[in-house]
Structure formats: C-alpha cells, structure tokens
XYZ file of C-alpha atoms in Angstrom:
667
model
C -40.616 14.707 43.608
C -42.687 18.190 43.872
C -45.123 19.241 41.439
C -43.051 20.502 39.836
C -40.513 17.975 38.991
C -43.208 14.877 38.559
C -44.877 17.727 35.768
C -41.456 18.593 33.511
C -40.918 14.352 34.410
C -43.798 13.696 32.458
C -43.121 16.022 30.279
C -39.370 14.720 29.372
C -41.595 11.141 28.575
C -43.510 12.210 26.309
C -40.693 13.439 24.451
C -39.442 10.411 24.321
C -41.766 8.444 23.215
C -43.558 9.875 20.636
C -39.294 11.060 19.225
C -40.262 14.180 18.766
C -37.066 14.857 20.791
C -34.133 12.536 19.572
C -32.741 14.473 17.465
C -32.597 17.678 17.614
C -31.371 19.800 14.202
C -28.129 19.422 15.070
C -29.083 15.404 15.255
C -28.428 12.545 13.195
C -30.203 8.771 13.348
C -27.646 6.589 12.053
C -29.055 2.831 11.106
C -26.201 0.466 10.002
C -27.029 -1.248 6.854
C -23.440 -4.000 7.150
C -25.301 -6.790 7.882
C -27.599 -10.667 6.357
C -25.669 -9.207 2.783
C -26.022 -12.282 -0.143
C -24.338 -12.340 -3.185
C -24.078 -14.413 -7.143
C -23.278 -14.425 -9.512
C -25.222 -13.074 -12.295
C -27.795 -15.162 -13.275
C -26.821 -17.351 -10.873
C -29.764 -19.444 -8.955
C -28.217 -19.543 -5.955
C -27.293 -17.352 -3.331
C -24.440 -17.396 -0.971
C -23.844 -15.240 2.520
C -21.416 -12.032 1.605
C -19.485 -10.057 4.247
C -19.972 -6.424 4.702
C -17.176 -4.326 4.345
C -15.333 -6.745 2.502
C -14.842 -8.063 -1.573
C -16.008 -10.536 -3.834
C -13.298 -12.863 -3.962
C -13.149 -12.879 0.365
C -17.422 -13.921 -0.440
C -15.770 -15.973 -2.781
C -12.444 -18.068 -0.653
C -15.300 -17.661 2.668
C -17.366 -19.512 0.512
C -15.301 -22.259 -0.340
C -15.680 -21.565 -3.986
C -12.840 -20.512 -5.409
C -9.138 -21.495 -3.907
C -6.520 -19.275 -2.750
C -5.236 -17.574 -5.141
C -2.016 -17.089 -2.989
C -1.803 -20.592 -2.682
C 1.065 -21.812 -5.495
C -0.625 -20.663 -8.902
C -4.148 -20.877 -8.108
C -4.207 -16.466 -8.416
C -4.095 -17.746 -12.583
C -7.310 -20.364 -11.692
C -9.310 -17.315 -11.204
C -8.946 -14.958 -12.798
C -12.631 -15.592 -14.508
C -14.187 -13.650 -11.911
C -13.483 -10.672 -13.217
C -15.002 -11.398 -16.004
C -18.638 -11.991 -15.046
C -20.714 -8.940 -12.845
C -21.922 -10.326 -9.810
C -24.432 -9.070 -7.440
C -25.529 -8.409 -3.307
C -28.438 -8.096 -1.926
C -29.944 -7.399 1.479
C -34.054 -6.480 3.828
C -33.510 -4.704 6.452
C -36.789 -2.613 8.710
C -36.011 1.065 9.799
C -37.592 2.264 12.720
C -40.125 3.930 12.765
C -38.374 6.950 14.586
C -35.486 7.069 11.241
C -38.615 7.575 9.176
C -39.849 9.750 10.430
C -37.230 11.894 9.650
C -36.965 14.979 7.026
C -34.025 13.265 5.339
C -32.949 9.653 4.957
C -30.000 9.463 3.028
C -28.856 6.002 1.667
C -24.718 6.077 2.455
C -21.932 3.838 0.482
C -18.727 4.847 1.575
C -16.921 2.859 -1.342
C -18.137 1.032 -3.323
C -15.847 -0.300 -5.758
C -16.317 -0.026 -8.963
C -19.142 0.287 -11.023
C -21.970 -0.345 -9.567
C -26.243 -0.226 -9.822
C -28.197 0.498 -6.602
C -31.924 -0.440 -6.633
C -34.054 0.246 -3.628
C -37.482 -2.223 -3.971
C -36.550 -2.191 -7.106
C -35.491 1.085 -8.293
C -32.647 2.566 -9.016
C -31.291 5.266 -7.341
C -27.743 5.833 -7.480
C -24.856 4.160 -10.130
C -21.590 4.791 -9.109
C -18.081 4.237 -10.839
C -15.696 5.701 -8.609
C -13.733 3.416 -5.374
C -12.791 6.314 -3.458
C -15.439 8.183 -3.565
C -18.842 8.157 -1.824
C -22.062 7.640 -2.288
C -24.848 9.201 -1.172
C -28.650 9.791 -1.931
C -31.695 10.975 -0.177
C -34.268 7.981 -0.264
C -35.994 9.619 2.203
C -39.505 8.860 -0.369
C -38.396 5.551 -1.525
C -38.122 3.536 1.705
C -41.426 1.895 3.169
C -42.583 0.770 6.864
C -41.754 -2.556 6.525
C -39.218 -4.796 4.784
C -37.120 -3.330 2.433
C -34.824 -4.884 -0.201
C -31.587 -3.750 -1.049
C -29.774 -4.956 -4.296
C -26.496 -3.847 -4.951
C -25.550 -4.474 -9.348
C -21.696 -4.624 -10.286
C -21.076 -4.581 -13.494
C -16.828 -6.261 -13.806
C -14.404 -3.001 -14.285
C -12.496 -5.522 -15.841
C -15.032 -5.467 -18.800
C -16.205 -1.820 -18.336
C -12.351 -0.435 -19.104
C -12.011 -2.657 -21.839
C -15.600 -0.812 -23.841
C -14.088 2.235 -23.091
C -11.003 1.585 -23.859
C -11.887 0.465 -27.440
C -14.401 2.537 -28.193
C -11.972 5.134 -27.300
C -9.565 3.085 -30.301
C -7.883 4.189 -33.045
C -7.122 7.564 -30.002
C -4.776 5.238 -27.285
C -4.785 6.287 -23.692
C -1.347 4.856 -22.460
C -0.421 2.391 -20.984
C -3.029 0.332 -19.836
C -7.132 0.640 -20.368
C -7.320 0.600 -16.676
C -6.315 4.432 -17.057
C -10.111 5.143 -17.745
C -11.051 3.626 -13.945
C -11.177 5.484 -10.543
C -9.955 1.920 -9.328
C -7.081 0.701 -7.517
C -4.663 1.084 -9.893
C -2.805 -2.075 -8.212
C -6.336 -4.292 -8.393
C -4.770 -5.094 -12.075
C -1.687 -6.665 -11.786
C 1.765 -4.976 -10.112
C 5.702 -6.321 -10.827
C 5.068 -6.848 -7.225
C 0.881 -8.100 -7.267
C -1.367 -9.921 -8.669
C -3.815 -9.378 -10.719
C -6.862 -9.557 -8.613
C -8.966 -7.648 -10.287
C -12.847 -7.746 -8.624
C -15.375 -6.060 -6.727
C -17.813 -4.971 -3.478
C -18.745 -3.660 -1.092
C -15.523 -2.185 0.597
C -16.113 -0.255 2.719
C -19.492 0.378 5.547
C -23.260 1.215 4.416
C -25.682 3.554 6.048
C -28.993 5.124 6.389
C -28.777 8.854 7.586
C -32.087 10.268 8.869
C -31.606 14.223 9.900
C -34.257 17.202 9.861
C -31.132 19.498 9.768
C -27.497 19.460 8.700
C -25.380 19.216 10.606
C -22.724 22.491 9.953
C -19.954 21.715 9.673
C -16.675 22.912 11.285
C -14.586 25.147 10.693
C -10.985 23.180 9.459
C -8.083 24.414 11.686
C -5.140 23.163 10.196
C -3.095 20.296 13.039
C 0.159 20.700 10.982
C 2.491 22.960 10.461
C 4.431 21.817 7.521
C 6.286 23.591 4.789
C 8.018 21.792 1.501
C 11.425 24.321 1.164
C 12.759 24.354 -2.337
C 15.201 27.088 -2.899
C 17.907 27.427 -5.641
C 21.129 26.982 -4.824
C 24.542 26.481 -5.593
C 23.825 23.464 -6.746
C 20.750 23.248 -7.705
C 17.269 23.281 -5.804
C 16.993 22.550 -2.534
C 13.490 19.991 -1.479
C 13.352 19.485 2.539
C 10.389 19.703 4.955
C 9.860 21.640 7.501
C 8.225 20.529 10.929
C 6.991 23.949 13.240
C 10.288 25.350 10.969
C 12.390 23.596 11.614
C 13.929 21.556 8.863
C 13.366 17.250 9.392
C 15.430 14.005 7.364
C 12.787 11.984 6.211
C 13.416 8.279 6.516
C 10.855 5.748 5.583
C 9.351 3.606 3.216
C 6.875 3.730 0.378
C 3.850 1.871 1.357
C 1.790 -0.328 -0.848
C -1.432 -2.135 0.546
C -1.221 -4.395 2.844
C -3.160 -7.206 1.351
C -3.757 -7.605 -1.840
C -7.782 -8.037 -0.684
C -7.758 -4.469 1.058
C -9.965 -5.087 3.088
C -9.167 -7.714 5.724
C -6.843 -5.674 6.841
C -7.480 -4.731 10.988
C -6.169 -1.863 13.115
C -4.569 -4.985 15.146
C -3.108 -5.225 11.727
C -2.300 -2.235 10.937
C -0.860 -1.782 14.165
C 1.490 -5.075 13.311
C 2.873 -2.736 9.617
C 3.161 0.168 10.886
C 5.090 -1.136 14.119
C 7.734 -2.190 11.955
C 8.398 1.010 10.358
C 8.686 2.840 13.573
C 10.623 -0.014 15.380
C 13.237 0.703 11.430
C 13.348 3.657 12.824
C 11.104 5.573 10.125
C 9.501 8.988 10.442
C 7.917 9.027 7.281
C 5.749 6.861 4.850
C 5.071 7.292 1.201
C 1.495 6.473 0.498
C 1.642 4.978 -3.383
C -0.454 6.092 -5.853
C -1.374 3.063 -7.155
C -3.152 1.940 -3.961
C -5.854 2.776 -1.803
C -6.560 6.026 0.307
C -6.125 3.958 3.506
C -8.394 3.394 6.650
C -8.630 5.665 9.249
C -6.968 3.666 11.400
C -4.032 4.190 9.186
C -4.111 7.678 9.786
C -5.016 7.464 13.420
C -1.850 5.178 14.193
C 0.365 7.584 12.440
C -0.416 10.692 14.478
C -0.086 7.843 17.244
C 3.212 6.252 16.326
C 4.663 10.119 14.472
C 5.074 8.955 11.381
C 4.485 11.709 8.544
C 2.942 10.647 5.700
C 3.358 11.551 1.826
C -0.445 11.043 0.788
C -0.137 10.602 -3.179
C -3.649 11.295 -5.511
C -4.840 7.812 -6.615
C -2.713 7.480 -10.356
C -0.250 5.667 -11.535
C 2.150 5.238 -14.225
C -0.728 6.149 -16.494
C -2.162 9.209 -18.691
C -5.652 10.691 -17.623
C -9.054 11.601 -19.820
C -9.777 14.809 -20.105
C -12.825 14.986 -20.737
C -15.109 16.615 -17.951
C -16.664 13.603 -16.509
C -13.301 12.337 -15.591
C -12.432 15.734 -13.915
C -15.925 15.796 -12.495
C -15.447 12.124 -10.931
C -12.061 13.586 -9.777
C -12.662 16.632 -8.060
C -15.586 15.372 -6.160
C -12.937 12.049 -4.681
C -10.946 14.130 -4.732
C -11.882 17.122 -1.917
C -14.363 13.878 -0.435
C -11.177 12.357 0.113
C -8.967 15.102 1.460
C -11.737 16.403 3.361
C -12.304 13.143 5.569
C -8.693 12.816 5.753
C -6.329 16.337 6.740
C -7.297 16.828 10.143
C -4.408 13.995 9.856
C -1.842 15.858 11.811
C 0.168 13.025 10.353
C 0.178 14.109 6.665
C 2.676 16.728 5.451
C 2.441 16.704 2.134
C -0.415 16.285 -1.085
C 1.502 14.573 -4.699
C -0.420 14.252 -8.135
C 0.438 10.927 -9.226
C 3.460 8.409 -9.567
C 5.463 8.739 -11.758
C 3.159 9.721 -14.135
C 5.401 12.994 -16.171
C 8.120 10.429 -15.580
C 6.118 7.812 -18.354
C 5.102 10.658 -20.510
C 9.079 11.939 -20.763
C 11.049 8.751 -20.825
C 8.922 5.440 -20.771
C 8.145 5.687 -25.048
C 4.978 5.601 -25.364
C 4.207 7.942 -28.358
C 6.793 5.330 -29.802
C 4.959 2.395 -28.225
C 1.678 3.690 -29.123
C 2.186 5.329 -32.453
C 0.291 8.458 -30.587
C 0.390 11.510 -33.955
C 1.861 14.862 -32.688
C -2.613 15.725 -32.361
C -3.139 12.531 -29.701
C 0.458 13.543 -27.662
C -0.709 17.219 -27.740
C -4.066 16.534 -25.937
C -2.619 13.697 -23.281
C -0.053 16.390 -22.107
C -2.698 18.927 -22.258
C -5.123 16.918 -20.478
C -2.686 15.722 -17.450
C -1.677 19.659 -17.485
C -4.996 20.611 -16.510
C -6.099 17.693 -13.839
C -2.315 17.556 -12.327
C -0.973 21.586 -12.626
C -3.896 23.618 -12.772
C -7.162 21.489 -11.365
C -6.505 19.213 -8.763
C -4.690 22.581 -6.669
C -6.919 24.186 -7.063
C -9.752 22.323 -5.298
C -7.260 21.646 -2.626
C -7.498 25.358 -2.459
C -11.063 25.067 -1.678
C -10.404 22.404 1.329
C -6.362 21.954 2.664
C -4.509 25.111 1.626
C -2.197 24.892 4.289
C -0.455 22.094 3.244
C 2.296 21.949 0.147
C 1.217 19.469 -3.395
C 3.545 19.028 -5.691
C 2.023 17.513 -9.344
C 4.184 14.263 -9.388
C 7.177 12.304 -8.023
C 9.808 11.921 -9.263
C 10.027 15.429 -10.748
C 12.741 14.384 -13.205
C 12.681 10.398 -14.214
C 16.208 8.652 -12.961
C 18.199 9.084 -16.595
C 17.384 12.326 -16.530
C 20.544 14.678 -14.528
C 18.714 16.739 -12.933
C 17.404 15.093 -11.285
C 20.179 14.721 -9.140
C 20.101 18.284 -8.117
C 16.318 19.354 -7.855
C 12.667 18.080 -6.762
C 12.498 14.265 -6.044
C 14.227 11.355 -7.149
C 13.244 7.792 -8.329
C 16.611 6.256 -8.821
C 16.516 3.437 -10.346
C 19.624 2.624 -12.230
C 19.865 0.238 -9.153
C 18.129 -3.056 -9.753
C 16.396 -1.502 -13.389
C 19.506 0.100 -14.402
C 21.863 -2.946 -12.713
C 24.204 -0.074 -11.357
C 26.202 -1.140 -8.307
C 24.855 0.064 -5.387
C 28.462 2.188 -4.852
C 26.421 4.109 -7.457
C 24.449 6.444 -4.868
C 28.175 7.794 -4.492
C 27.656 10.774 -7.238
C 24.095 9.775 -7.623
C 22.465 11.188 -4.161
C 19.736 13.267 -5.108
C 18.092 16.270 -3.003
C 15.224 13.701 -1.617
C 14.994 10.266 -3.008
C 11.287 8.873 -2.437
C 12.304 5.960 -4.169
C 14.342 2.171 -5.230
C 15.756 -0.059 -4.034
C 17.190 -3.676 -4.206
C 14.492 -6.996 -4.552
C 14.338 -10.044 -2.392
C 12.691 -13.617 -1.953
C 10.291 -13.196 0.809
C 11.106 -15.969 3.294
C 10.938 -19.061 3.862
C 8.433 -19.998 5.606
C 6.438 -17.960 3.719
C 7.926 -20.126 0.695
C 6.349 -22.927 2.489
C 2.927 -21.953 2.908
C 2.559 -20.502 -0.831
C 4.348 -24.109 -2.049
C 3.757 -28.190 -2.181
C 7.822 -30.188 -1.449
C 7.452 -30.406 -5.246
C 7.710 -26.300 -6.766
C 10.055 -26.237 -4.155
C 13.385 -26.173 -6.496
C 14.936 -22.759 -8.706
C 13.168 -21.959 -10.511
C 9.790 -24.044 -10.684
C 6.589 -22.506 -12.527
C 5.101 -21.686 -8.593
C 7.805 -19.936 -7.406
C 7.802 -17.572 -11.650
C 3.933 -17.046 -9.941
C 5.542 -15.544 -7.335
C 8.055 -13.401 -8.546
C 6.338 -10.735 -11.183
C 9.465 -8.218 -11.757
C 10.559 -7.975 -15.732
C 13.531 -10.703 -15.912
C 13.111 -10.869 -11.840
C 15.600 -13.586 -11.118
C 17.594 -12.861 -13.879
C 18.109 -9.116 -12.214
C 18.527 -10.921 -9.040
C 21.588 -13.207 -10.593
C 23.650 -10.029 -11.431
C 23.151 -8.224 -7.710
C 24.074 -12.036 -6.740
C 27.200 -12.723 -8.581
C 28.062 -8.815 -7.977
C 28.154 -8.871 -3.622
C 27.730 -12.808 -2.220
C 28.345 -15.988 -4.983
C 29.430 -16.981 -7.975
C 26.990 -17.603 -10.937
C 28.001 -21.648 -11.259
C 26.529 -21.877 -7.588
C 23.868 -20.650 -7.917
C 21.604 -22.782 -9.586
C 23.340 -25.433 -6.986
C 20.989 -23.624 -3.785
C 18.337 -25.248 -2.525
C 15.074 -22.684 -2.784
C 16.278 -21.979 1.129
C 19.418 -21.344 0.801
C 18.618 -19.034 -2.690
C 16.416 -17.380 -0.222
C 19.295 -16.469 2.430
C 21.440 -14.929 0.022
C 18.668 -13.215 -1.016
C 17.728 -11.602 1.898
C 21.377 -11.115 2.194
C 21.772 -9.247 -0.360
C 19.100 -7.012 0.452
C 20.823 -6.935 3.910
C 23.976 -5.172 1.757
C 22.424 -3.348 -0.509
C 19.779 -0.851 1.335
C 22.136 -1.321 4.875
C 25.025 0.387 1.967
C 22.734 2.615 -0.448
C 21.228 4.291 2.898
C 24.263 5.224 4.660
C 25.606 6.480 1.564
C 22.385 8.935 0.487
C 23.328 10.079 4.498
C 26.176 10.700 4.180
C 24.917 14.068 1.391
C 22.853 15.229 4.310
C 22.524 18.581 4.454
C 22.383 18.498 0.519
C 19.965 15.172 1.112
C 17.109 15.588 3.388
C 15.755 12.324 2.713
C 15.205 8.918 1.581
C 12.516 6.239 1.597
C 13.168 3.046 0.188
C 11.203 0.785 -2.346
C 8.771 -0.654 0.023
C 8.145 -1.851 3.556
C 5.579 -3.951 2.774
C 3.193 -7.008 0.384
C 0.627 -7.607 -0.289
C 0.366 -11.291 -0.996
C 3.428 -13.564 -0.312
C 6.413 -12.746 -3.243
C 9.582 -11.979 -4.572
C 9.848 -8.057 -3.750
C 11.381 -4.829 -2.722
C 9.795 -5.368 0.820
C 11.614 -5.464 3.899
C 9.294 -6.645 5.489
C 7.110 -10.105 5.261
C 2.952 -10.622 3.505
C 2.872 -13.526 6.618
C 3.012 -12.380 9.907
C 4.815 -9.229 8.902
C 8.106 -11.068 9.663
C 11.249 -8.663 9.380
C 13.449 -10.059 6.109
C 16.899 -9.373 6.761
C 16.970 -6.298 5.400
C 15.108 -4.265 7.907
C 16.907 -5.147 10.910
C 19.774 -3.579 8.636
C 17.877 -0.487 8.165
C 16.610 0.085 11.256
C 20.821 0.412 12.223
C 20.828 2.460 9.241
C 18.277 4.815 10.068
C 19.444 5.182 13.191
C 19.979 9.077 14.899
C 21.990 8.270 18.188
C 24.997 6.025 16.316
C 25.421 5.979 12.392
C 27.586 2.566 10.939
C 30.206 2.326 9.344
C 29.647 1.478 5.796
C 30.827 -1.817 4.415
C 34.336 -1.983 2.706
C 34.334 -4.866 1.368
C 32.356 -7.081 -0.506
C 30.697 -10.132 0.810
C 31.925 -11.745 -2.272
C 35.162 -11.005 -1.707
C 36.299 -11.564 1.608
C 38.158 -14.563 3.253
C 36.055 -17.092 5.757
C 36.615 -19.855 7.607
C 34.111 -21.892 8.808
C 32.676 -20.695 12.366
C 31.513 -23.046 14.751
C 29.095 -21.655 16.234
C 27.170 -22.297 19.994
C 23.919 -21.609 21.057
C 22.300 -21.238 23.950
C 18.627 -19.648 26.125
C 18.554 -17.882 29.197
C 15.024 -16.687 30.059
C 13.766 -15.098 26.621
C 17.419 -14.824 25.600
C 19.411 -16.719 22.817
C 22.689 -16.621 23.507
C 24.923 -16.750 20.437
C 29.452 -17.134 20.284
C 31.810 -18.381 17.689
C 35.490 -19.121 17.188
C 36.007 -17.366 13.683
C 34.239 -14.564 12.505
C 31.347 -15.698 11.530
C 29.000 -13.116 8.661
C 25.267 -12.937 8.458
C 24.299 -15.369 11.471
C 20.623 -16.230 10.910
C 18.762 -17.098 13.842
C 15.630 -18.881 12.555
C 13.227 -20.047 15.194
C 11.098 -23.479 14.167
C 6.448 -21.290 14.165
C 7.737 -17.792 15.637
C 5.985 -15.239 14.789
C 7.519 -11.968 15.828
C 11.185 -10.741 15.351
C 14.588 -10.968 16.940
C 15.794 -8.181 18.535
C 18.827 -9.088 15.733
C 19.328 -11.319 13.108
C 21.505 -11.786 10.424
C 24.669 -10.114 12.064
C 28.125 -10.613 12.252
C 29.483 -12.047 15.913
C 33.347 -11.630 16.327
C 35.716 -14.988 17.554
C 35.044 -15.306 21.574
C 32.482 -12.778 21.674
C 28.682 -13.465 23.141
C 25.783 -12.145 21.020
C 22.402 -11.608 22.674
C 19.232 -11.682 21.248
C 15.585 -10.794 22.345
C 12.552 -13.569 21.505
C 9.209 -13.294 22.735
C 8.454 -17.283 23.843
C 4.599 -16.555 23.903
C 4.944 -16.026 20.324
C 6.896 -20.340 20.005
C 3.987 -23.108 20.559
C 5.545 -25.963 22.186
C 9.324 -26.491 22.633
C 11.874 -23.582 20.726
C 13.874 -24.789 17.885
C 16.715 -23.462 16.534
C 18.582 -23.202 13.670
C 21.190 -20.989 12.774
C 23.473 -20.500 9.948
C 26.254 -18.231 8.394
C 26.868 -16.882 5.276
C 30.195 -18.966 5.220
C 27.325 -22.296 4.607
C 27.084 -20.854 0.999
C 30.472 -20.099 0.403
C 32.075 -23.041 1.062
C 29.498 -24.618 -2.106
C-alpha cells in the first residue's frame, strides 16, 4: 500500500472511531424503543410484559388476564378495561454516538390516545390524538446510561364523558366520542364490539441528527380528476385516471381487526387479495376506522386497487374550539404527507355521513338543540369540512380531488339519485326489495348492502354447543345491527323461505340461507347498478371485511378471511369480460325437486354432478382455510362442475359436505 493511500486509510479509520464521520449533516441516527416494555393498571403493584406496537387489550390477552373478547359473550366481561388508566414503561441505554448529536427527538408514530409521557421522571409530552405523530426534543433530558421512559394513559371513555358533561347543556350529537381524535369504531358500531382501549399502537424511536434532512419536493403520483358536471339528468360523478373515465367496482373497507395492531403485512395481503380476486378496483377506507398502515397502501399500489380515503370522522358533529381545530390540522397534514406518494389514493373525503346525519337523523329534536346551538354546530361543521380542511390540504396535496362528506345527500333525498355519491340504505334499513335499484340507482353508489351470518366454521369458533340455537344470547351478542335478525327475517321470507319455517332451522342451515339471500341480493343489486352505466359510474358495496366474528354486511369472514357466499356473487357480477344475467325468479318461487349430488376428487379438483337442477350448491371442506374457485353455484342436471381447491390448506384427509337450496326448501 502506498504512503498516500495508507494515510487516507488511517484518516478514515480515525473518523469512524470518533464518530465524527457518521452521520453527515443529511443523515440521522435512529434507535428503536420498541423493546422491553411492561404495563399495569394504575396503582397495581406488579408489572406485566407488553408488546410495542400493541394495545392494552392484546397485552392483557397475552398475559392471560382477560378471556378472548371475541369468544361467546366475553365482550361484556372486559368492559371494565375502558374505565381505568394504564401505565407502560421501559428503559434503554443510548449510544454515545447518538448522545453526541446536536438534536435528539423522541418520536411516537402513534399513541392511543390521551397519554402523558415521562422521560427520567420528567413530563416531556402530552398527547391527545391517536392519528398524529408525536415528537419532542429530548437532547437535554437524556443521560449517559440507563434512561427510563414511562407513559400514563388516561381512560379515553372517562375523558370524553367528562368533557361532554362539562359542556352541558350544549350537546354535540350524537356521542361523546365526537370530542376525541380516536378511532370511532372503538366506541362500538353496528358491526363491531365496544373495546375502547389504549396503547402504544405504532413505532417508538429516538432520532438524533446534526441537521434536519431537507424535505423532498412532492411529485403527484397519479393524474386523477373527479368529474362533476351538470347534464340533462342532474350532475355527473365519476373518476378519470390519466384522462380516461373509470367505472369503479369495489367495497367499503373497515379495520380488519378490532385490535388493529394485530394486522401484519401477510394479513393485509389476505384481505386485499380477496378484493382483487373479486374483480374490485376500488376500496373506500371508511371514516370511522384508522388511517391504515403503510403496508396496506403499498399493497393497494401493487395490486392496482384505487383508494377513496375518508378522513377519520363518522356520524357526529364536531367541537368548534381552536384547540380541536389545531389538533385536526396537525392530523390531516401529517397523514396526507405520509400517504400522498401512494398512486392508489385518488380521493380525499372529509367525513362519513356527518352531513346526512345532521339533516336527516333528527338530532335537533332528539337532543333538543336550541336555534342558537343548532346554528353554532352547523357553522363549526362548515368551518372544518368546507373551509379549513380544503385549505390545509392545498398546503400538502393539491393534486387530488376533495369532497366534504359522503354521501352528498341522504337516501331519503331525491337528489341522491341524480348528483353526488349515494348511500342507498332503502335496502336493508328501509326494507326495500333489492330491485329498488331499478329506479334508485345514483351516479355513484358509495354504500349499500345486505347482511348475512358469518360462516358456520366461525360460529363454531365463538360458541359452545349450548349456544347453537336460534336466537341464543351469544348469537345476539354477535349481531350488532338494530333489529338485525328481524330485518334478516324480512328478506328471508321475501326471497328464500316461509317465515314459519325460519325458527325450525338449525343454526347451520340458518347460516347457509342467510348467506344465500346475501348472495342473491348483492348479485342483483350490482347487476342493476352496472346496467345504468354511464349514468352510474361506481358501486362500492358495504362491506368487504369484518373486524371480528359477527353477523354483518361483510362478504368475507373475520377468521381466515374466508369468502362468504356473496363473495362469489360479487366476483361474477364485477367481471368485465362477461356480464352475468340477473335472476328472473326469486328462489322462494322456484319449483325444485330433490337433486342427488355426487362428487369425486381428481387432484386439486372436486368434480360434482346432479341428476336434477340444484340451486346454490355449497361445498364445505372440513378444516379448509383457503377459498374454492367457485361455491354456492347452480348445477344443471347431467352436467359436471369442476371447482379447484388447495390440498396444502387441509390437514389430514379431505372431508366434504355438500348441500343445496333444496335442503332448505323441503324443511
């Protein structure tokens, strides 16, 4: 080695050893703080291991302190969790390299929700928004040695109850959850449990740097327009991507687990593949959940699924104080900057159903709102969604369209059929026939649906044998929709089975027939809507997925993301190469004779045949965790039907049960 290169080598080694070469002014040093956490209930003596990212419910589950809230009626047994405060703690030793940086930030990507953060016994941060990233300079509070980090979580339920009580007699409809920037579904929904917890739900780290890195210039990743132009029938509502109109076929997406930190990239892929394989090209991320993990949007980019992104407001009015608005501004701008590079996102939407709720849900009478209070609530709403959010958006992403609310008009307003997006709930909530869409298909239908039970395999997982009768307390606990079973009965007797027979059904048969009516409903509602193209340019059914095992409008189950019957109907109805025919006869009016169905296995195929016409043939493989290539299909007499399955997703021998709609008709 020459003297010149030897001297350069010594100089490089010296810089490395002293740390002065790392990082450069544009670099930073990061230390993860996700490890060695413990937690306990406030004032409890002992501490228990905790997982970060995580949630108090999952930590309690892992330590076997509570039963599984999804099993039987255990949801009721864990309600105490929301009423107490919780503490989390860890300790760590930063490196001298990190301590030598000019600035060191403590960064939380997500704290749920009211959290006081103490570093070495000193309060350094108070958080109050689940959807914000929180960071604070702790350079002067770190020590060279063991540092302690403690987080005190105040009960969100107690907090919002206290705020709402202090606000009386002024009332913000329709729930104290309106006051808190936390996932609204945590407070219960008509498809979800009430599990109002807390926790360090995203990554924690220290970041040291000598100079803050410059922010890269934002370059819009997608050329999208929302075309709303007056025409002879009203006003259009459709998306163009790179200048070309696109008919949107898809579903509404809710959080895929009531405990959102349990979602992995693999689990996201399961859910999103179910959308892609059902020929969907759009999902609406609903405003009562969360801004999803980066992995979700990465996969949507990869799979070619467009995202309608709600901001996280759903079914309430909003506080109008300056602190609330400042908090929301930080949230909106942080989340948009985090997500804006994703080509999948094509729309920002202010909220879910707030406008409709104000005008059509009777809040003014229910909450006895005075004229003055009513005016203030509406003005605060307008100021946030019509004025403030569009202004904040322009500062960080003026490349995508924004709408203030979804829907523009409620389903009782005739204008909902001629302009804006429509949530048509005349079906299900209004009891209308599925065929109502012949006259009530709007320009873009962003919500509509039909309920069904979860698969029987799911029922077996959350019940004991003594729970498996209609309509047991446990089955009632896993039906959150108001009068849900009564509404289901209405559709069953219209389309499937005499009402006198319903109570004679086993739970297994009841599951089957509710899934059949959901199949029939979604198939025909979609086909009617699509027949109105280009007047109608989008259909997003409610809903793709569940967050726990429950009777709901979802077309997939929570467990294993298994397809319900309707998933197969949607898959066919959303095809572009072939347009299936609508059903001309309701199943209840079909004249059927008992089919003798035979089947055999050839490799990864099941071959079925019948000696008479068989309707809604259901093939059930015991213990199977995959999805069949087809199911709930019609089988013509003498014809053979081949369906594919994956043997790798079965343990042991292949045990198959087959049933058809005739088995229900003959009861």
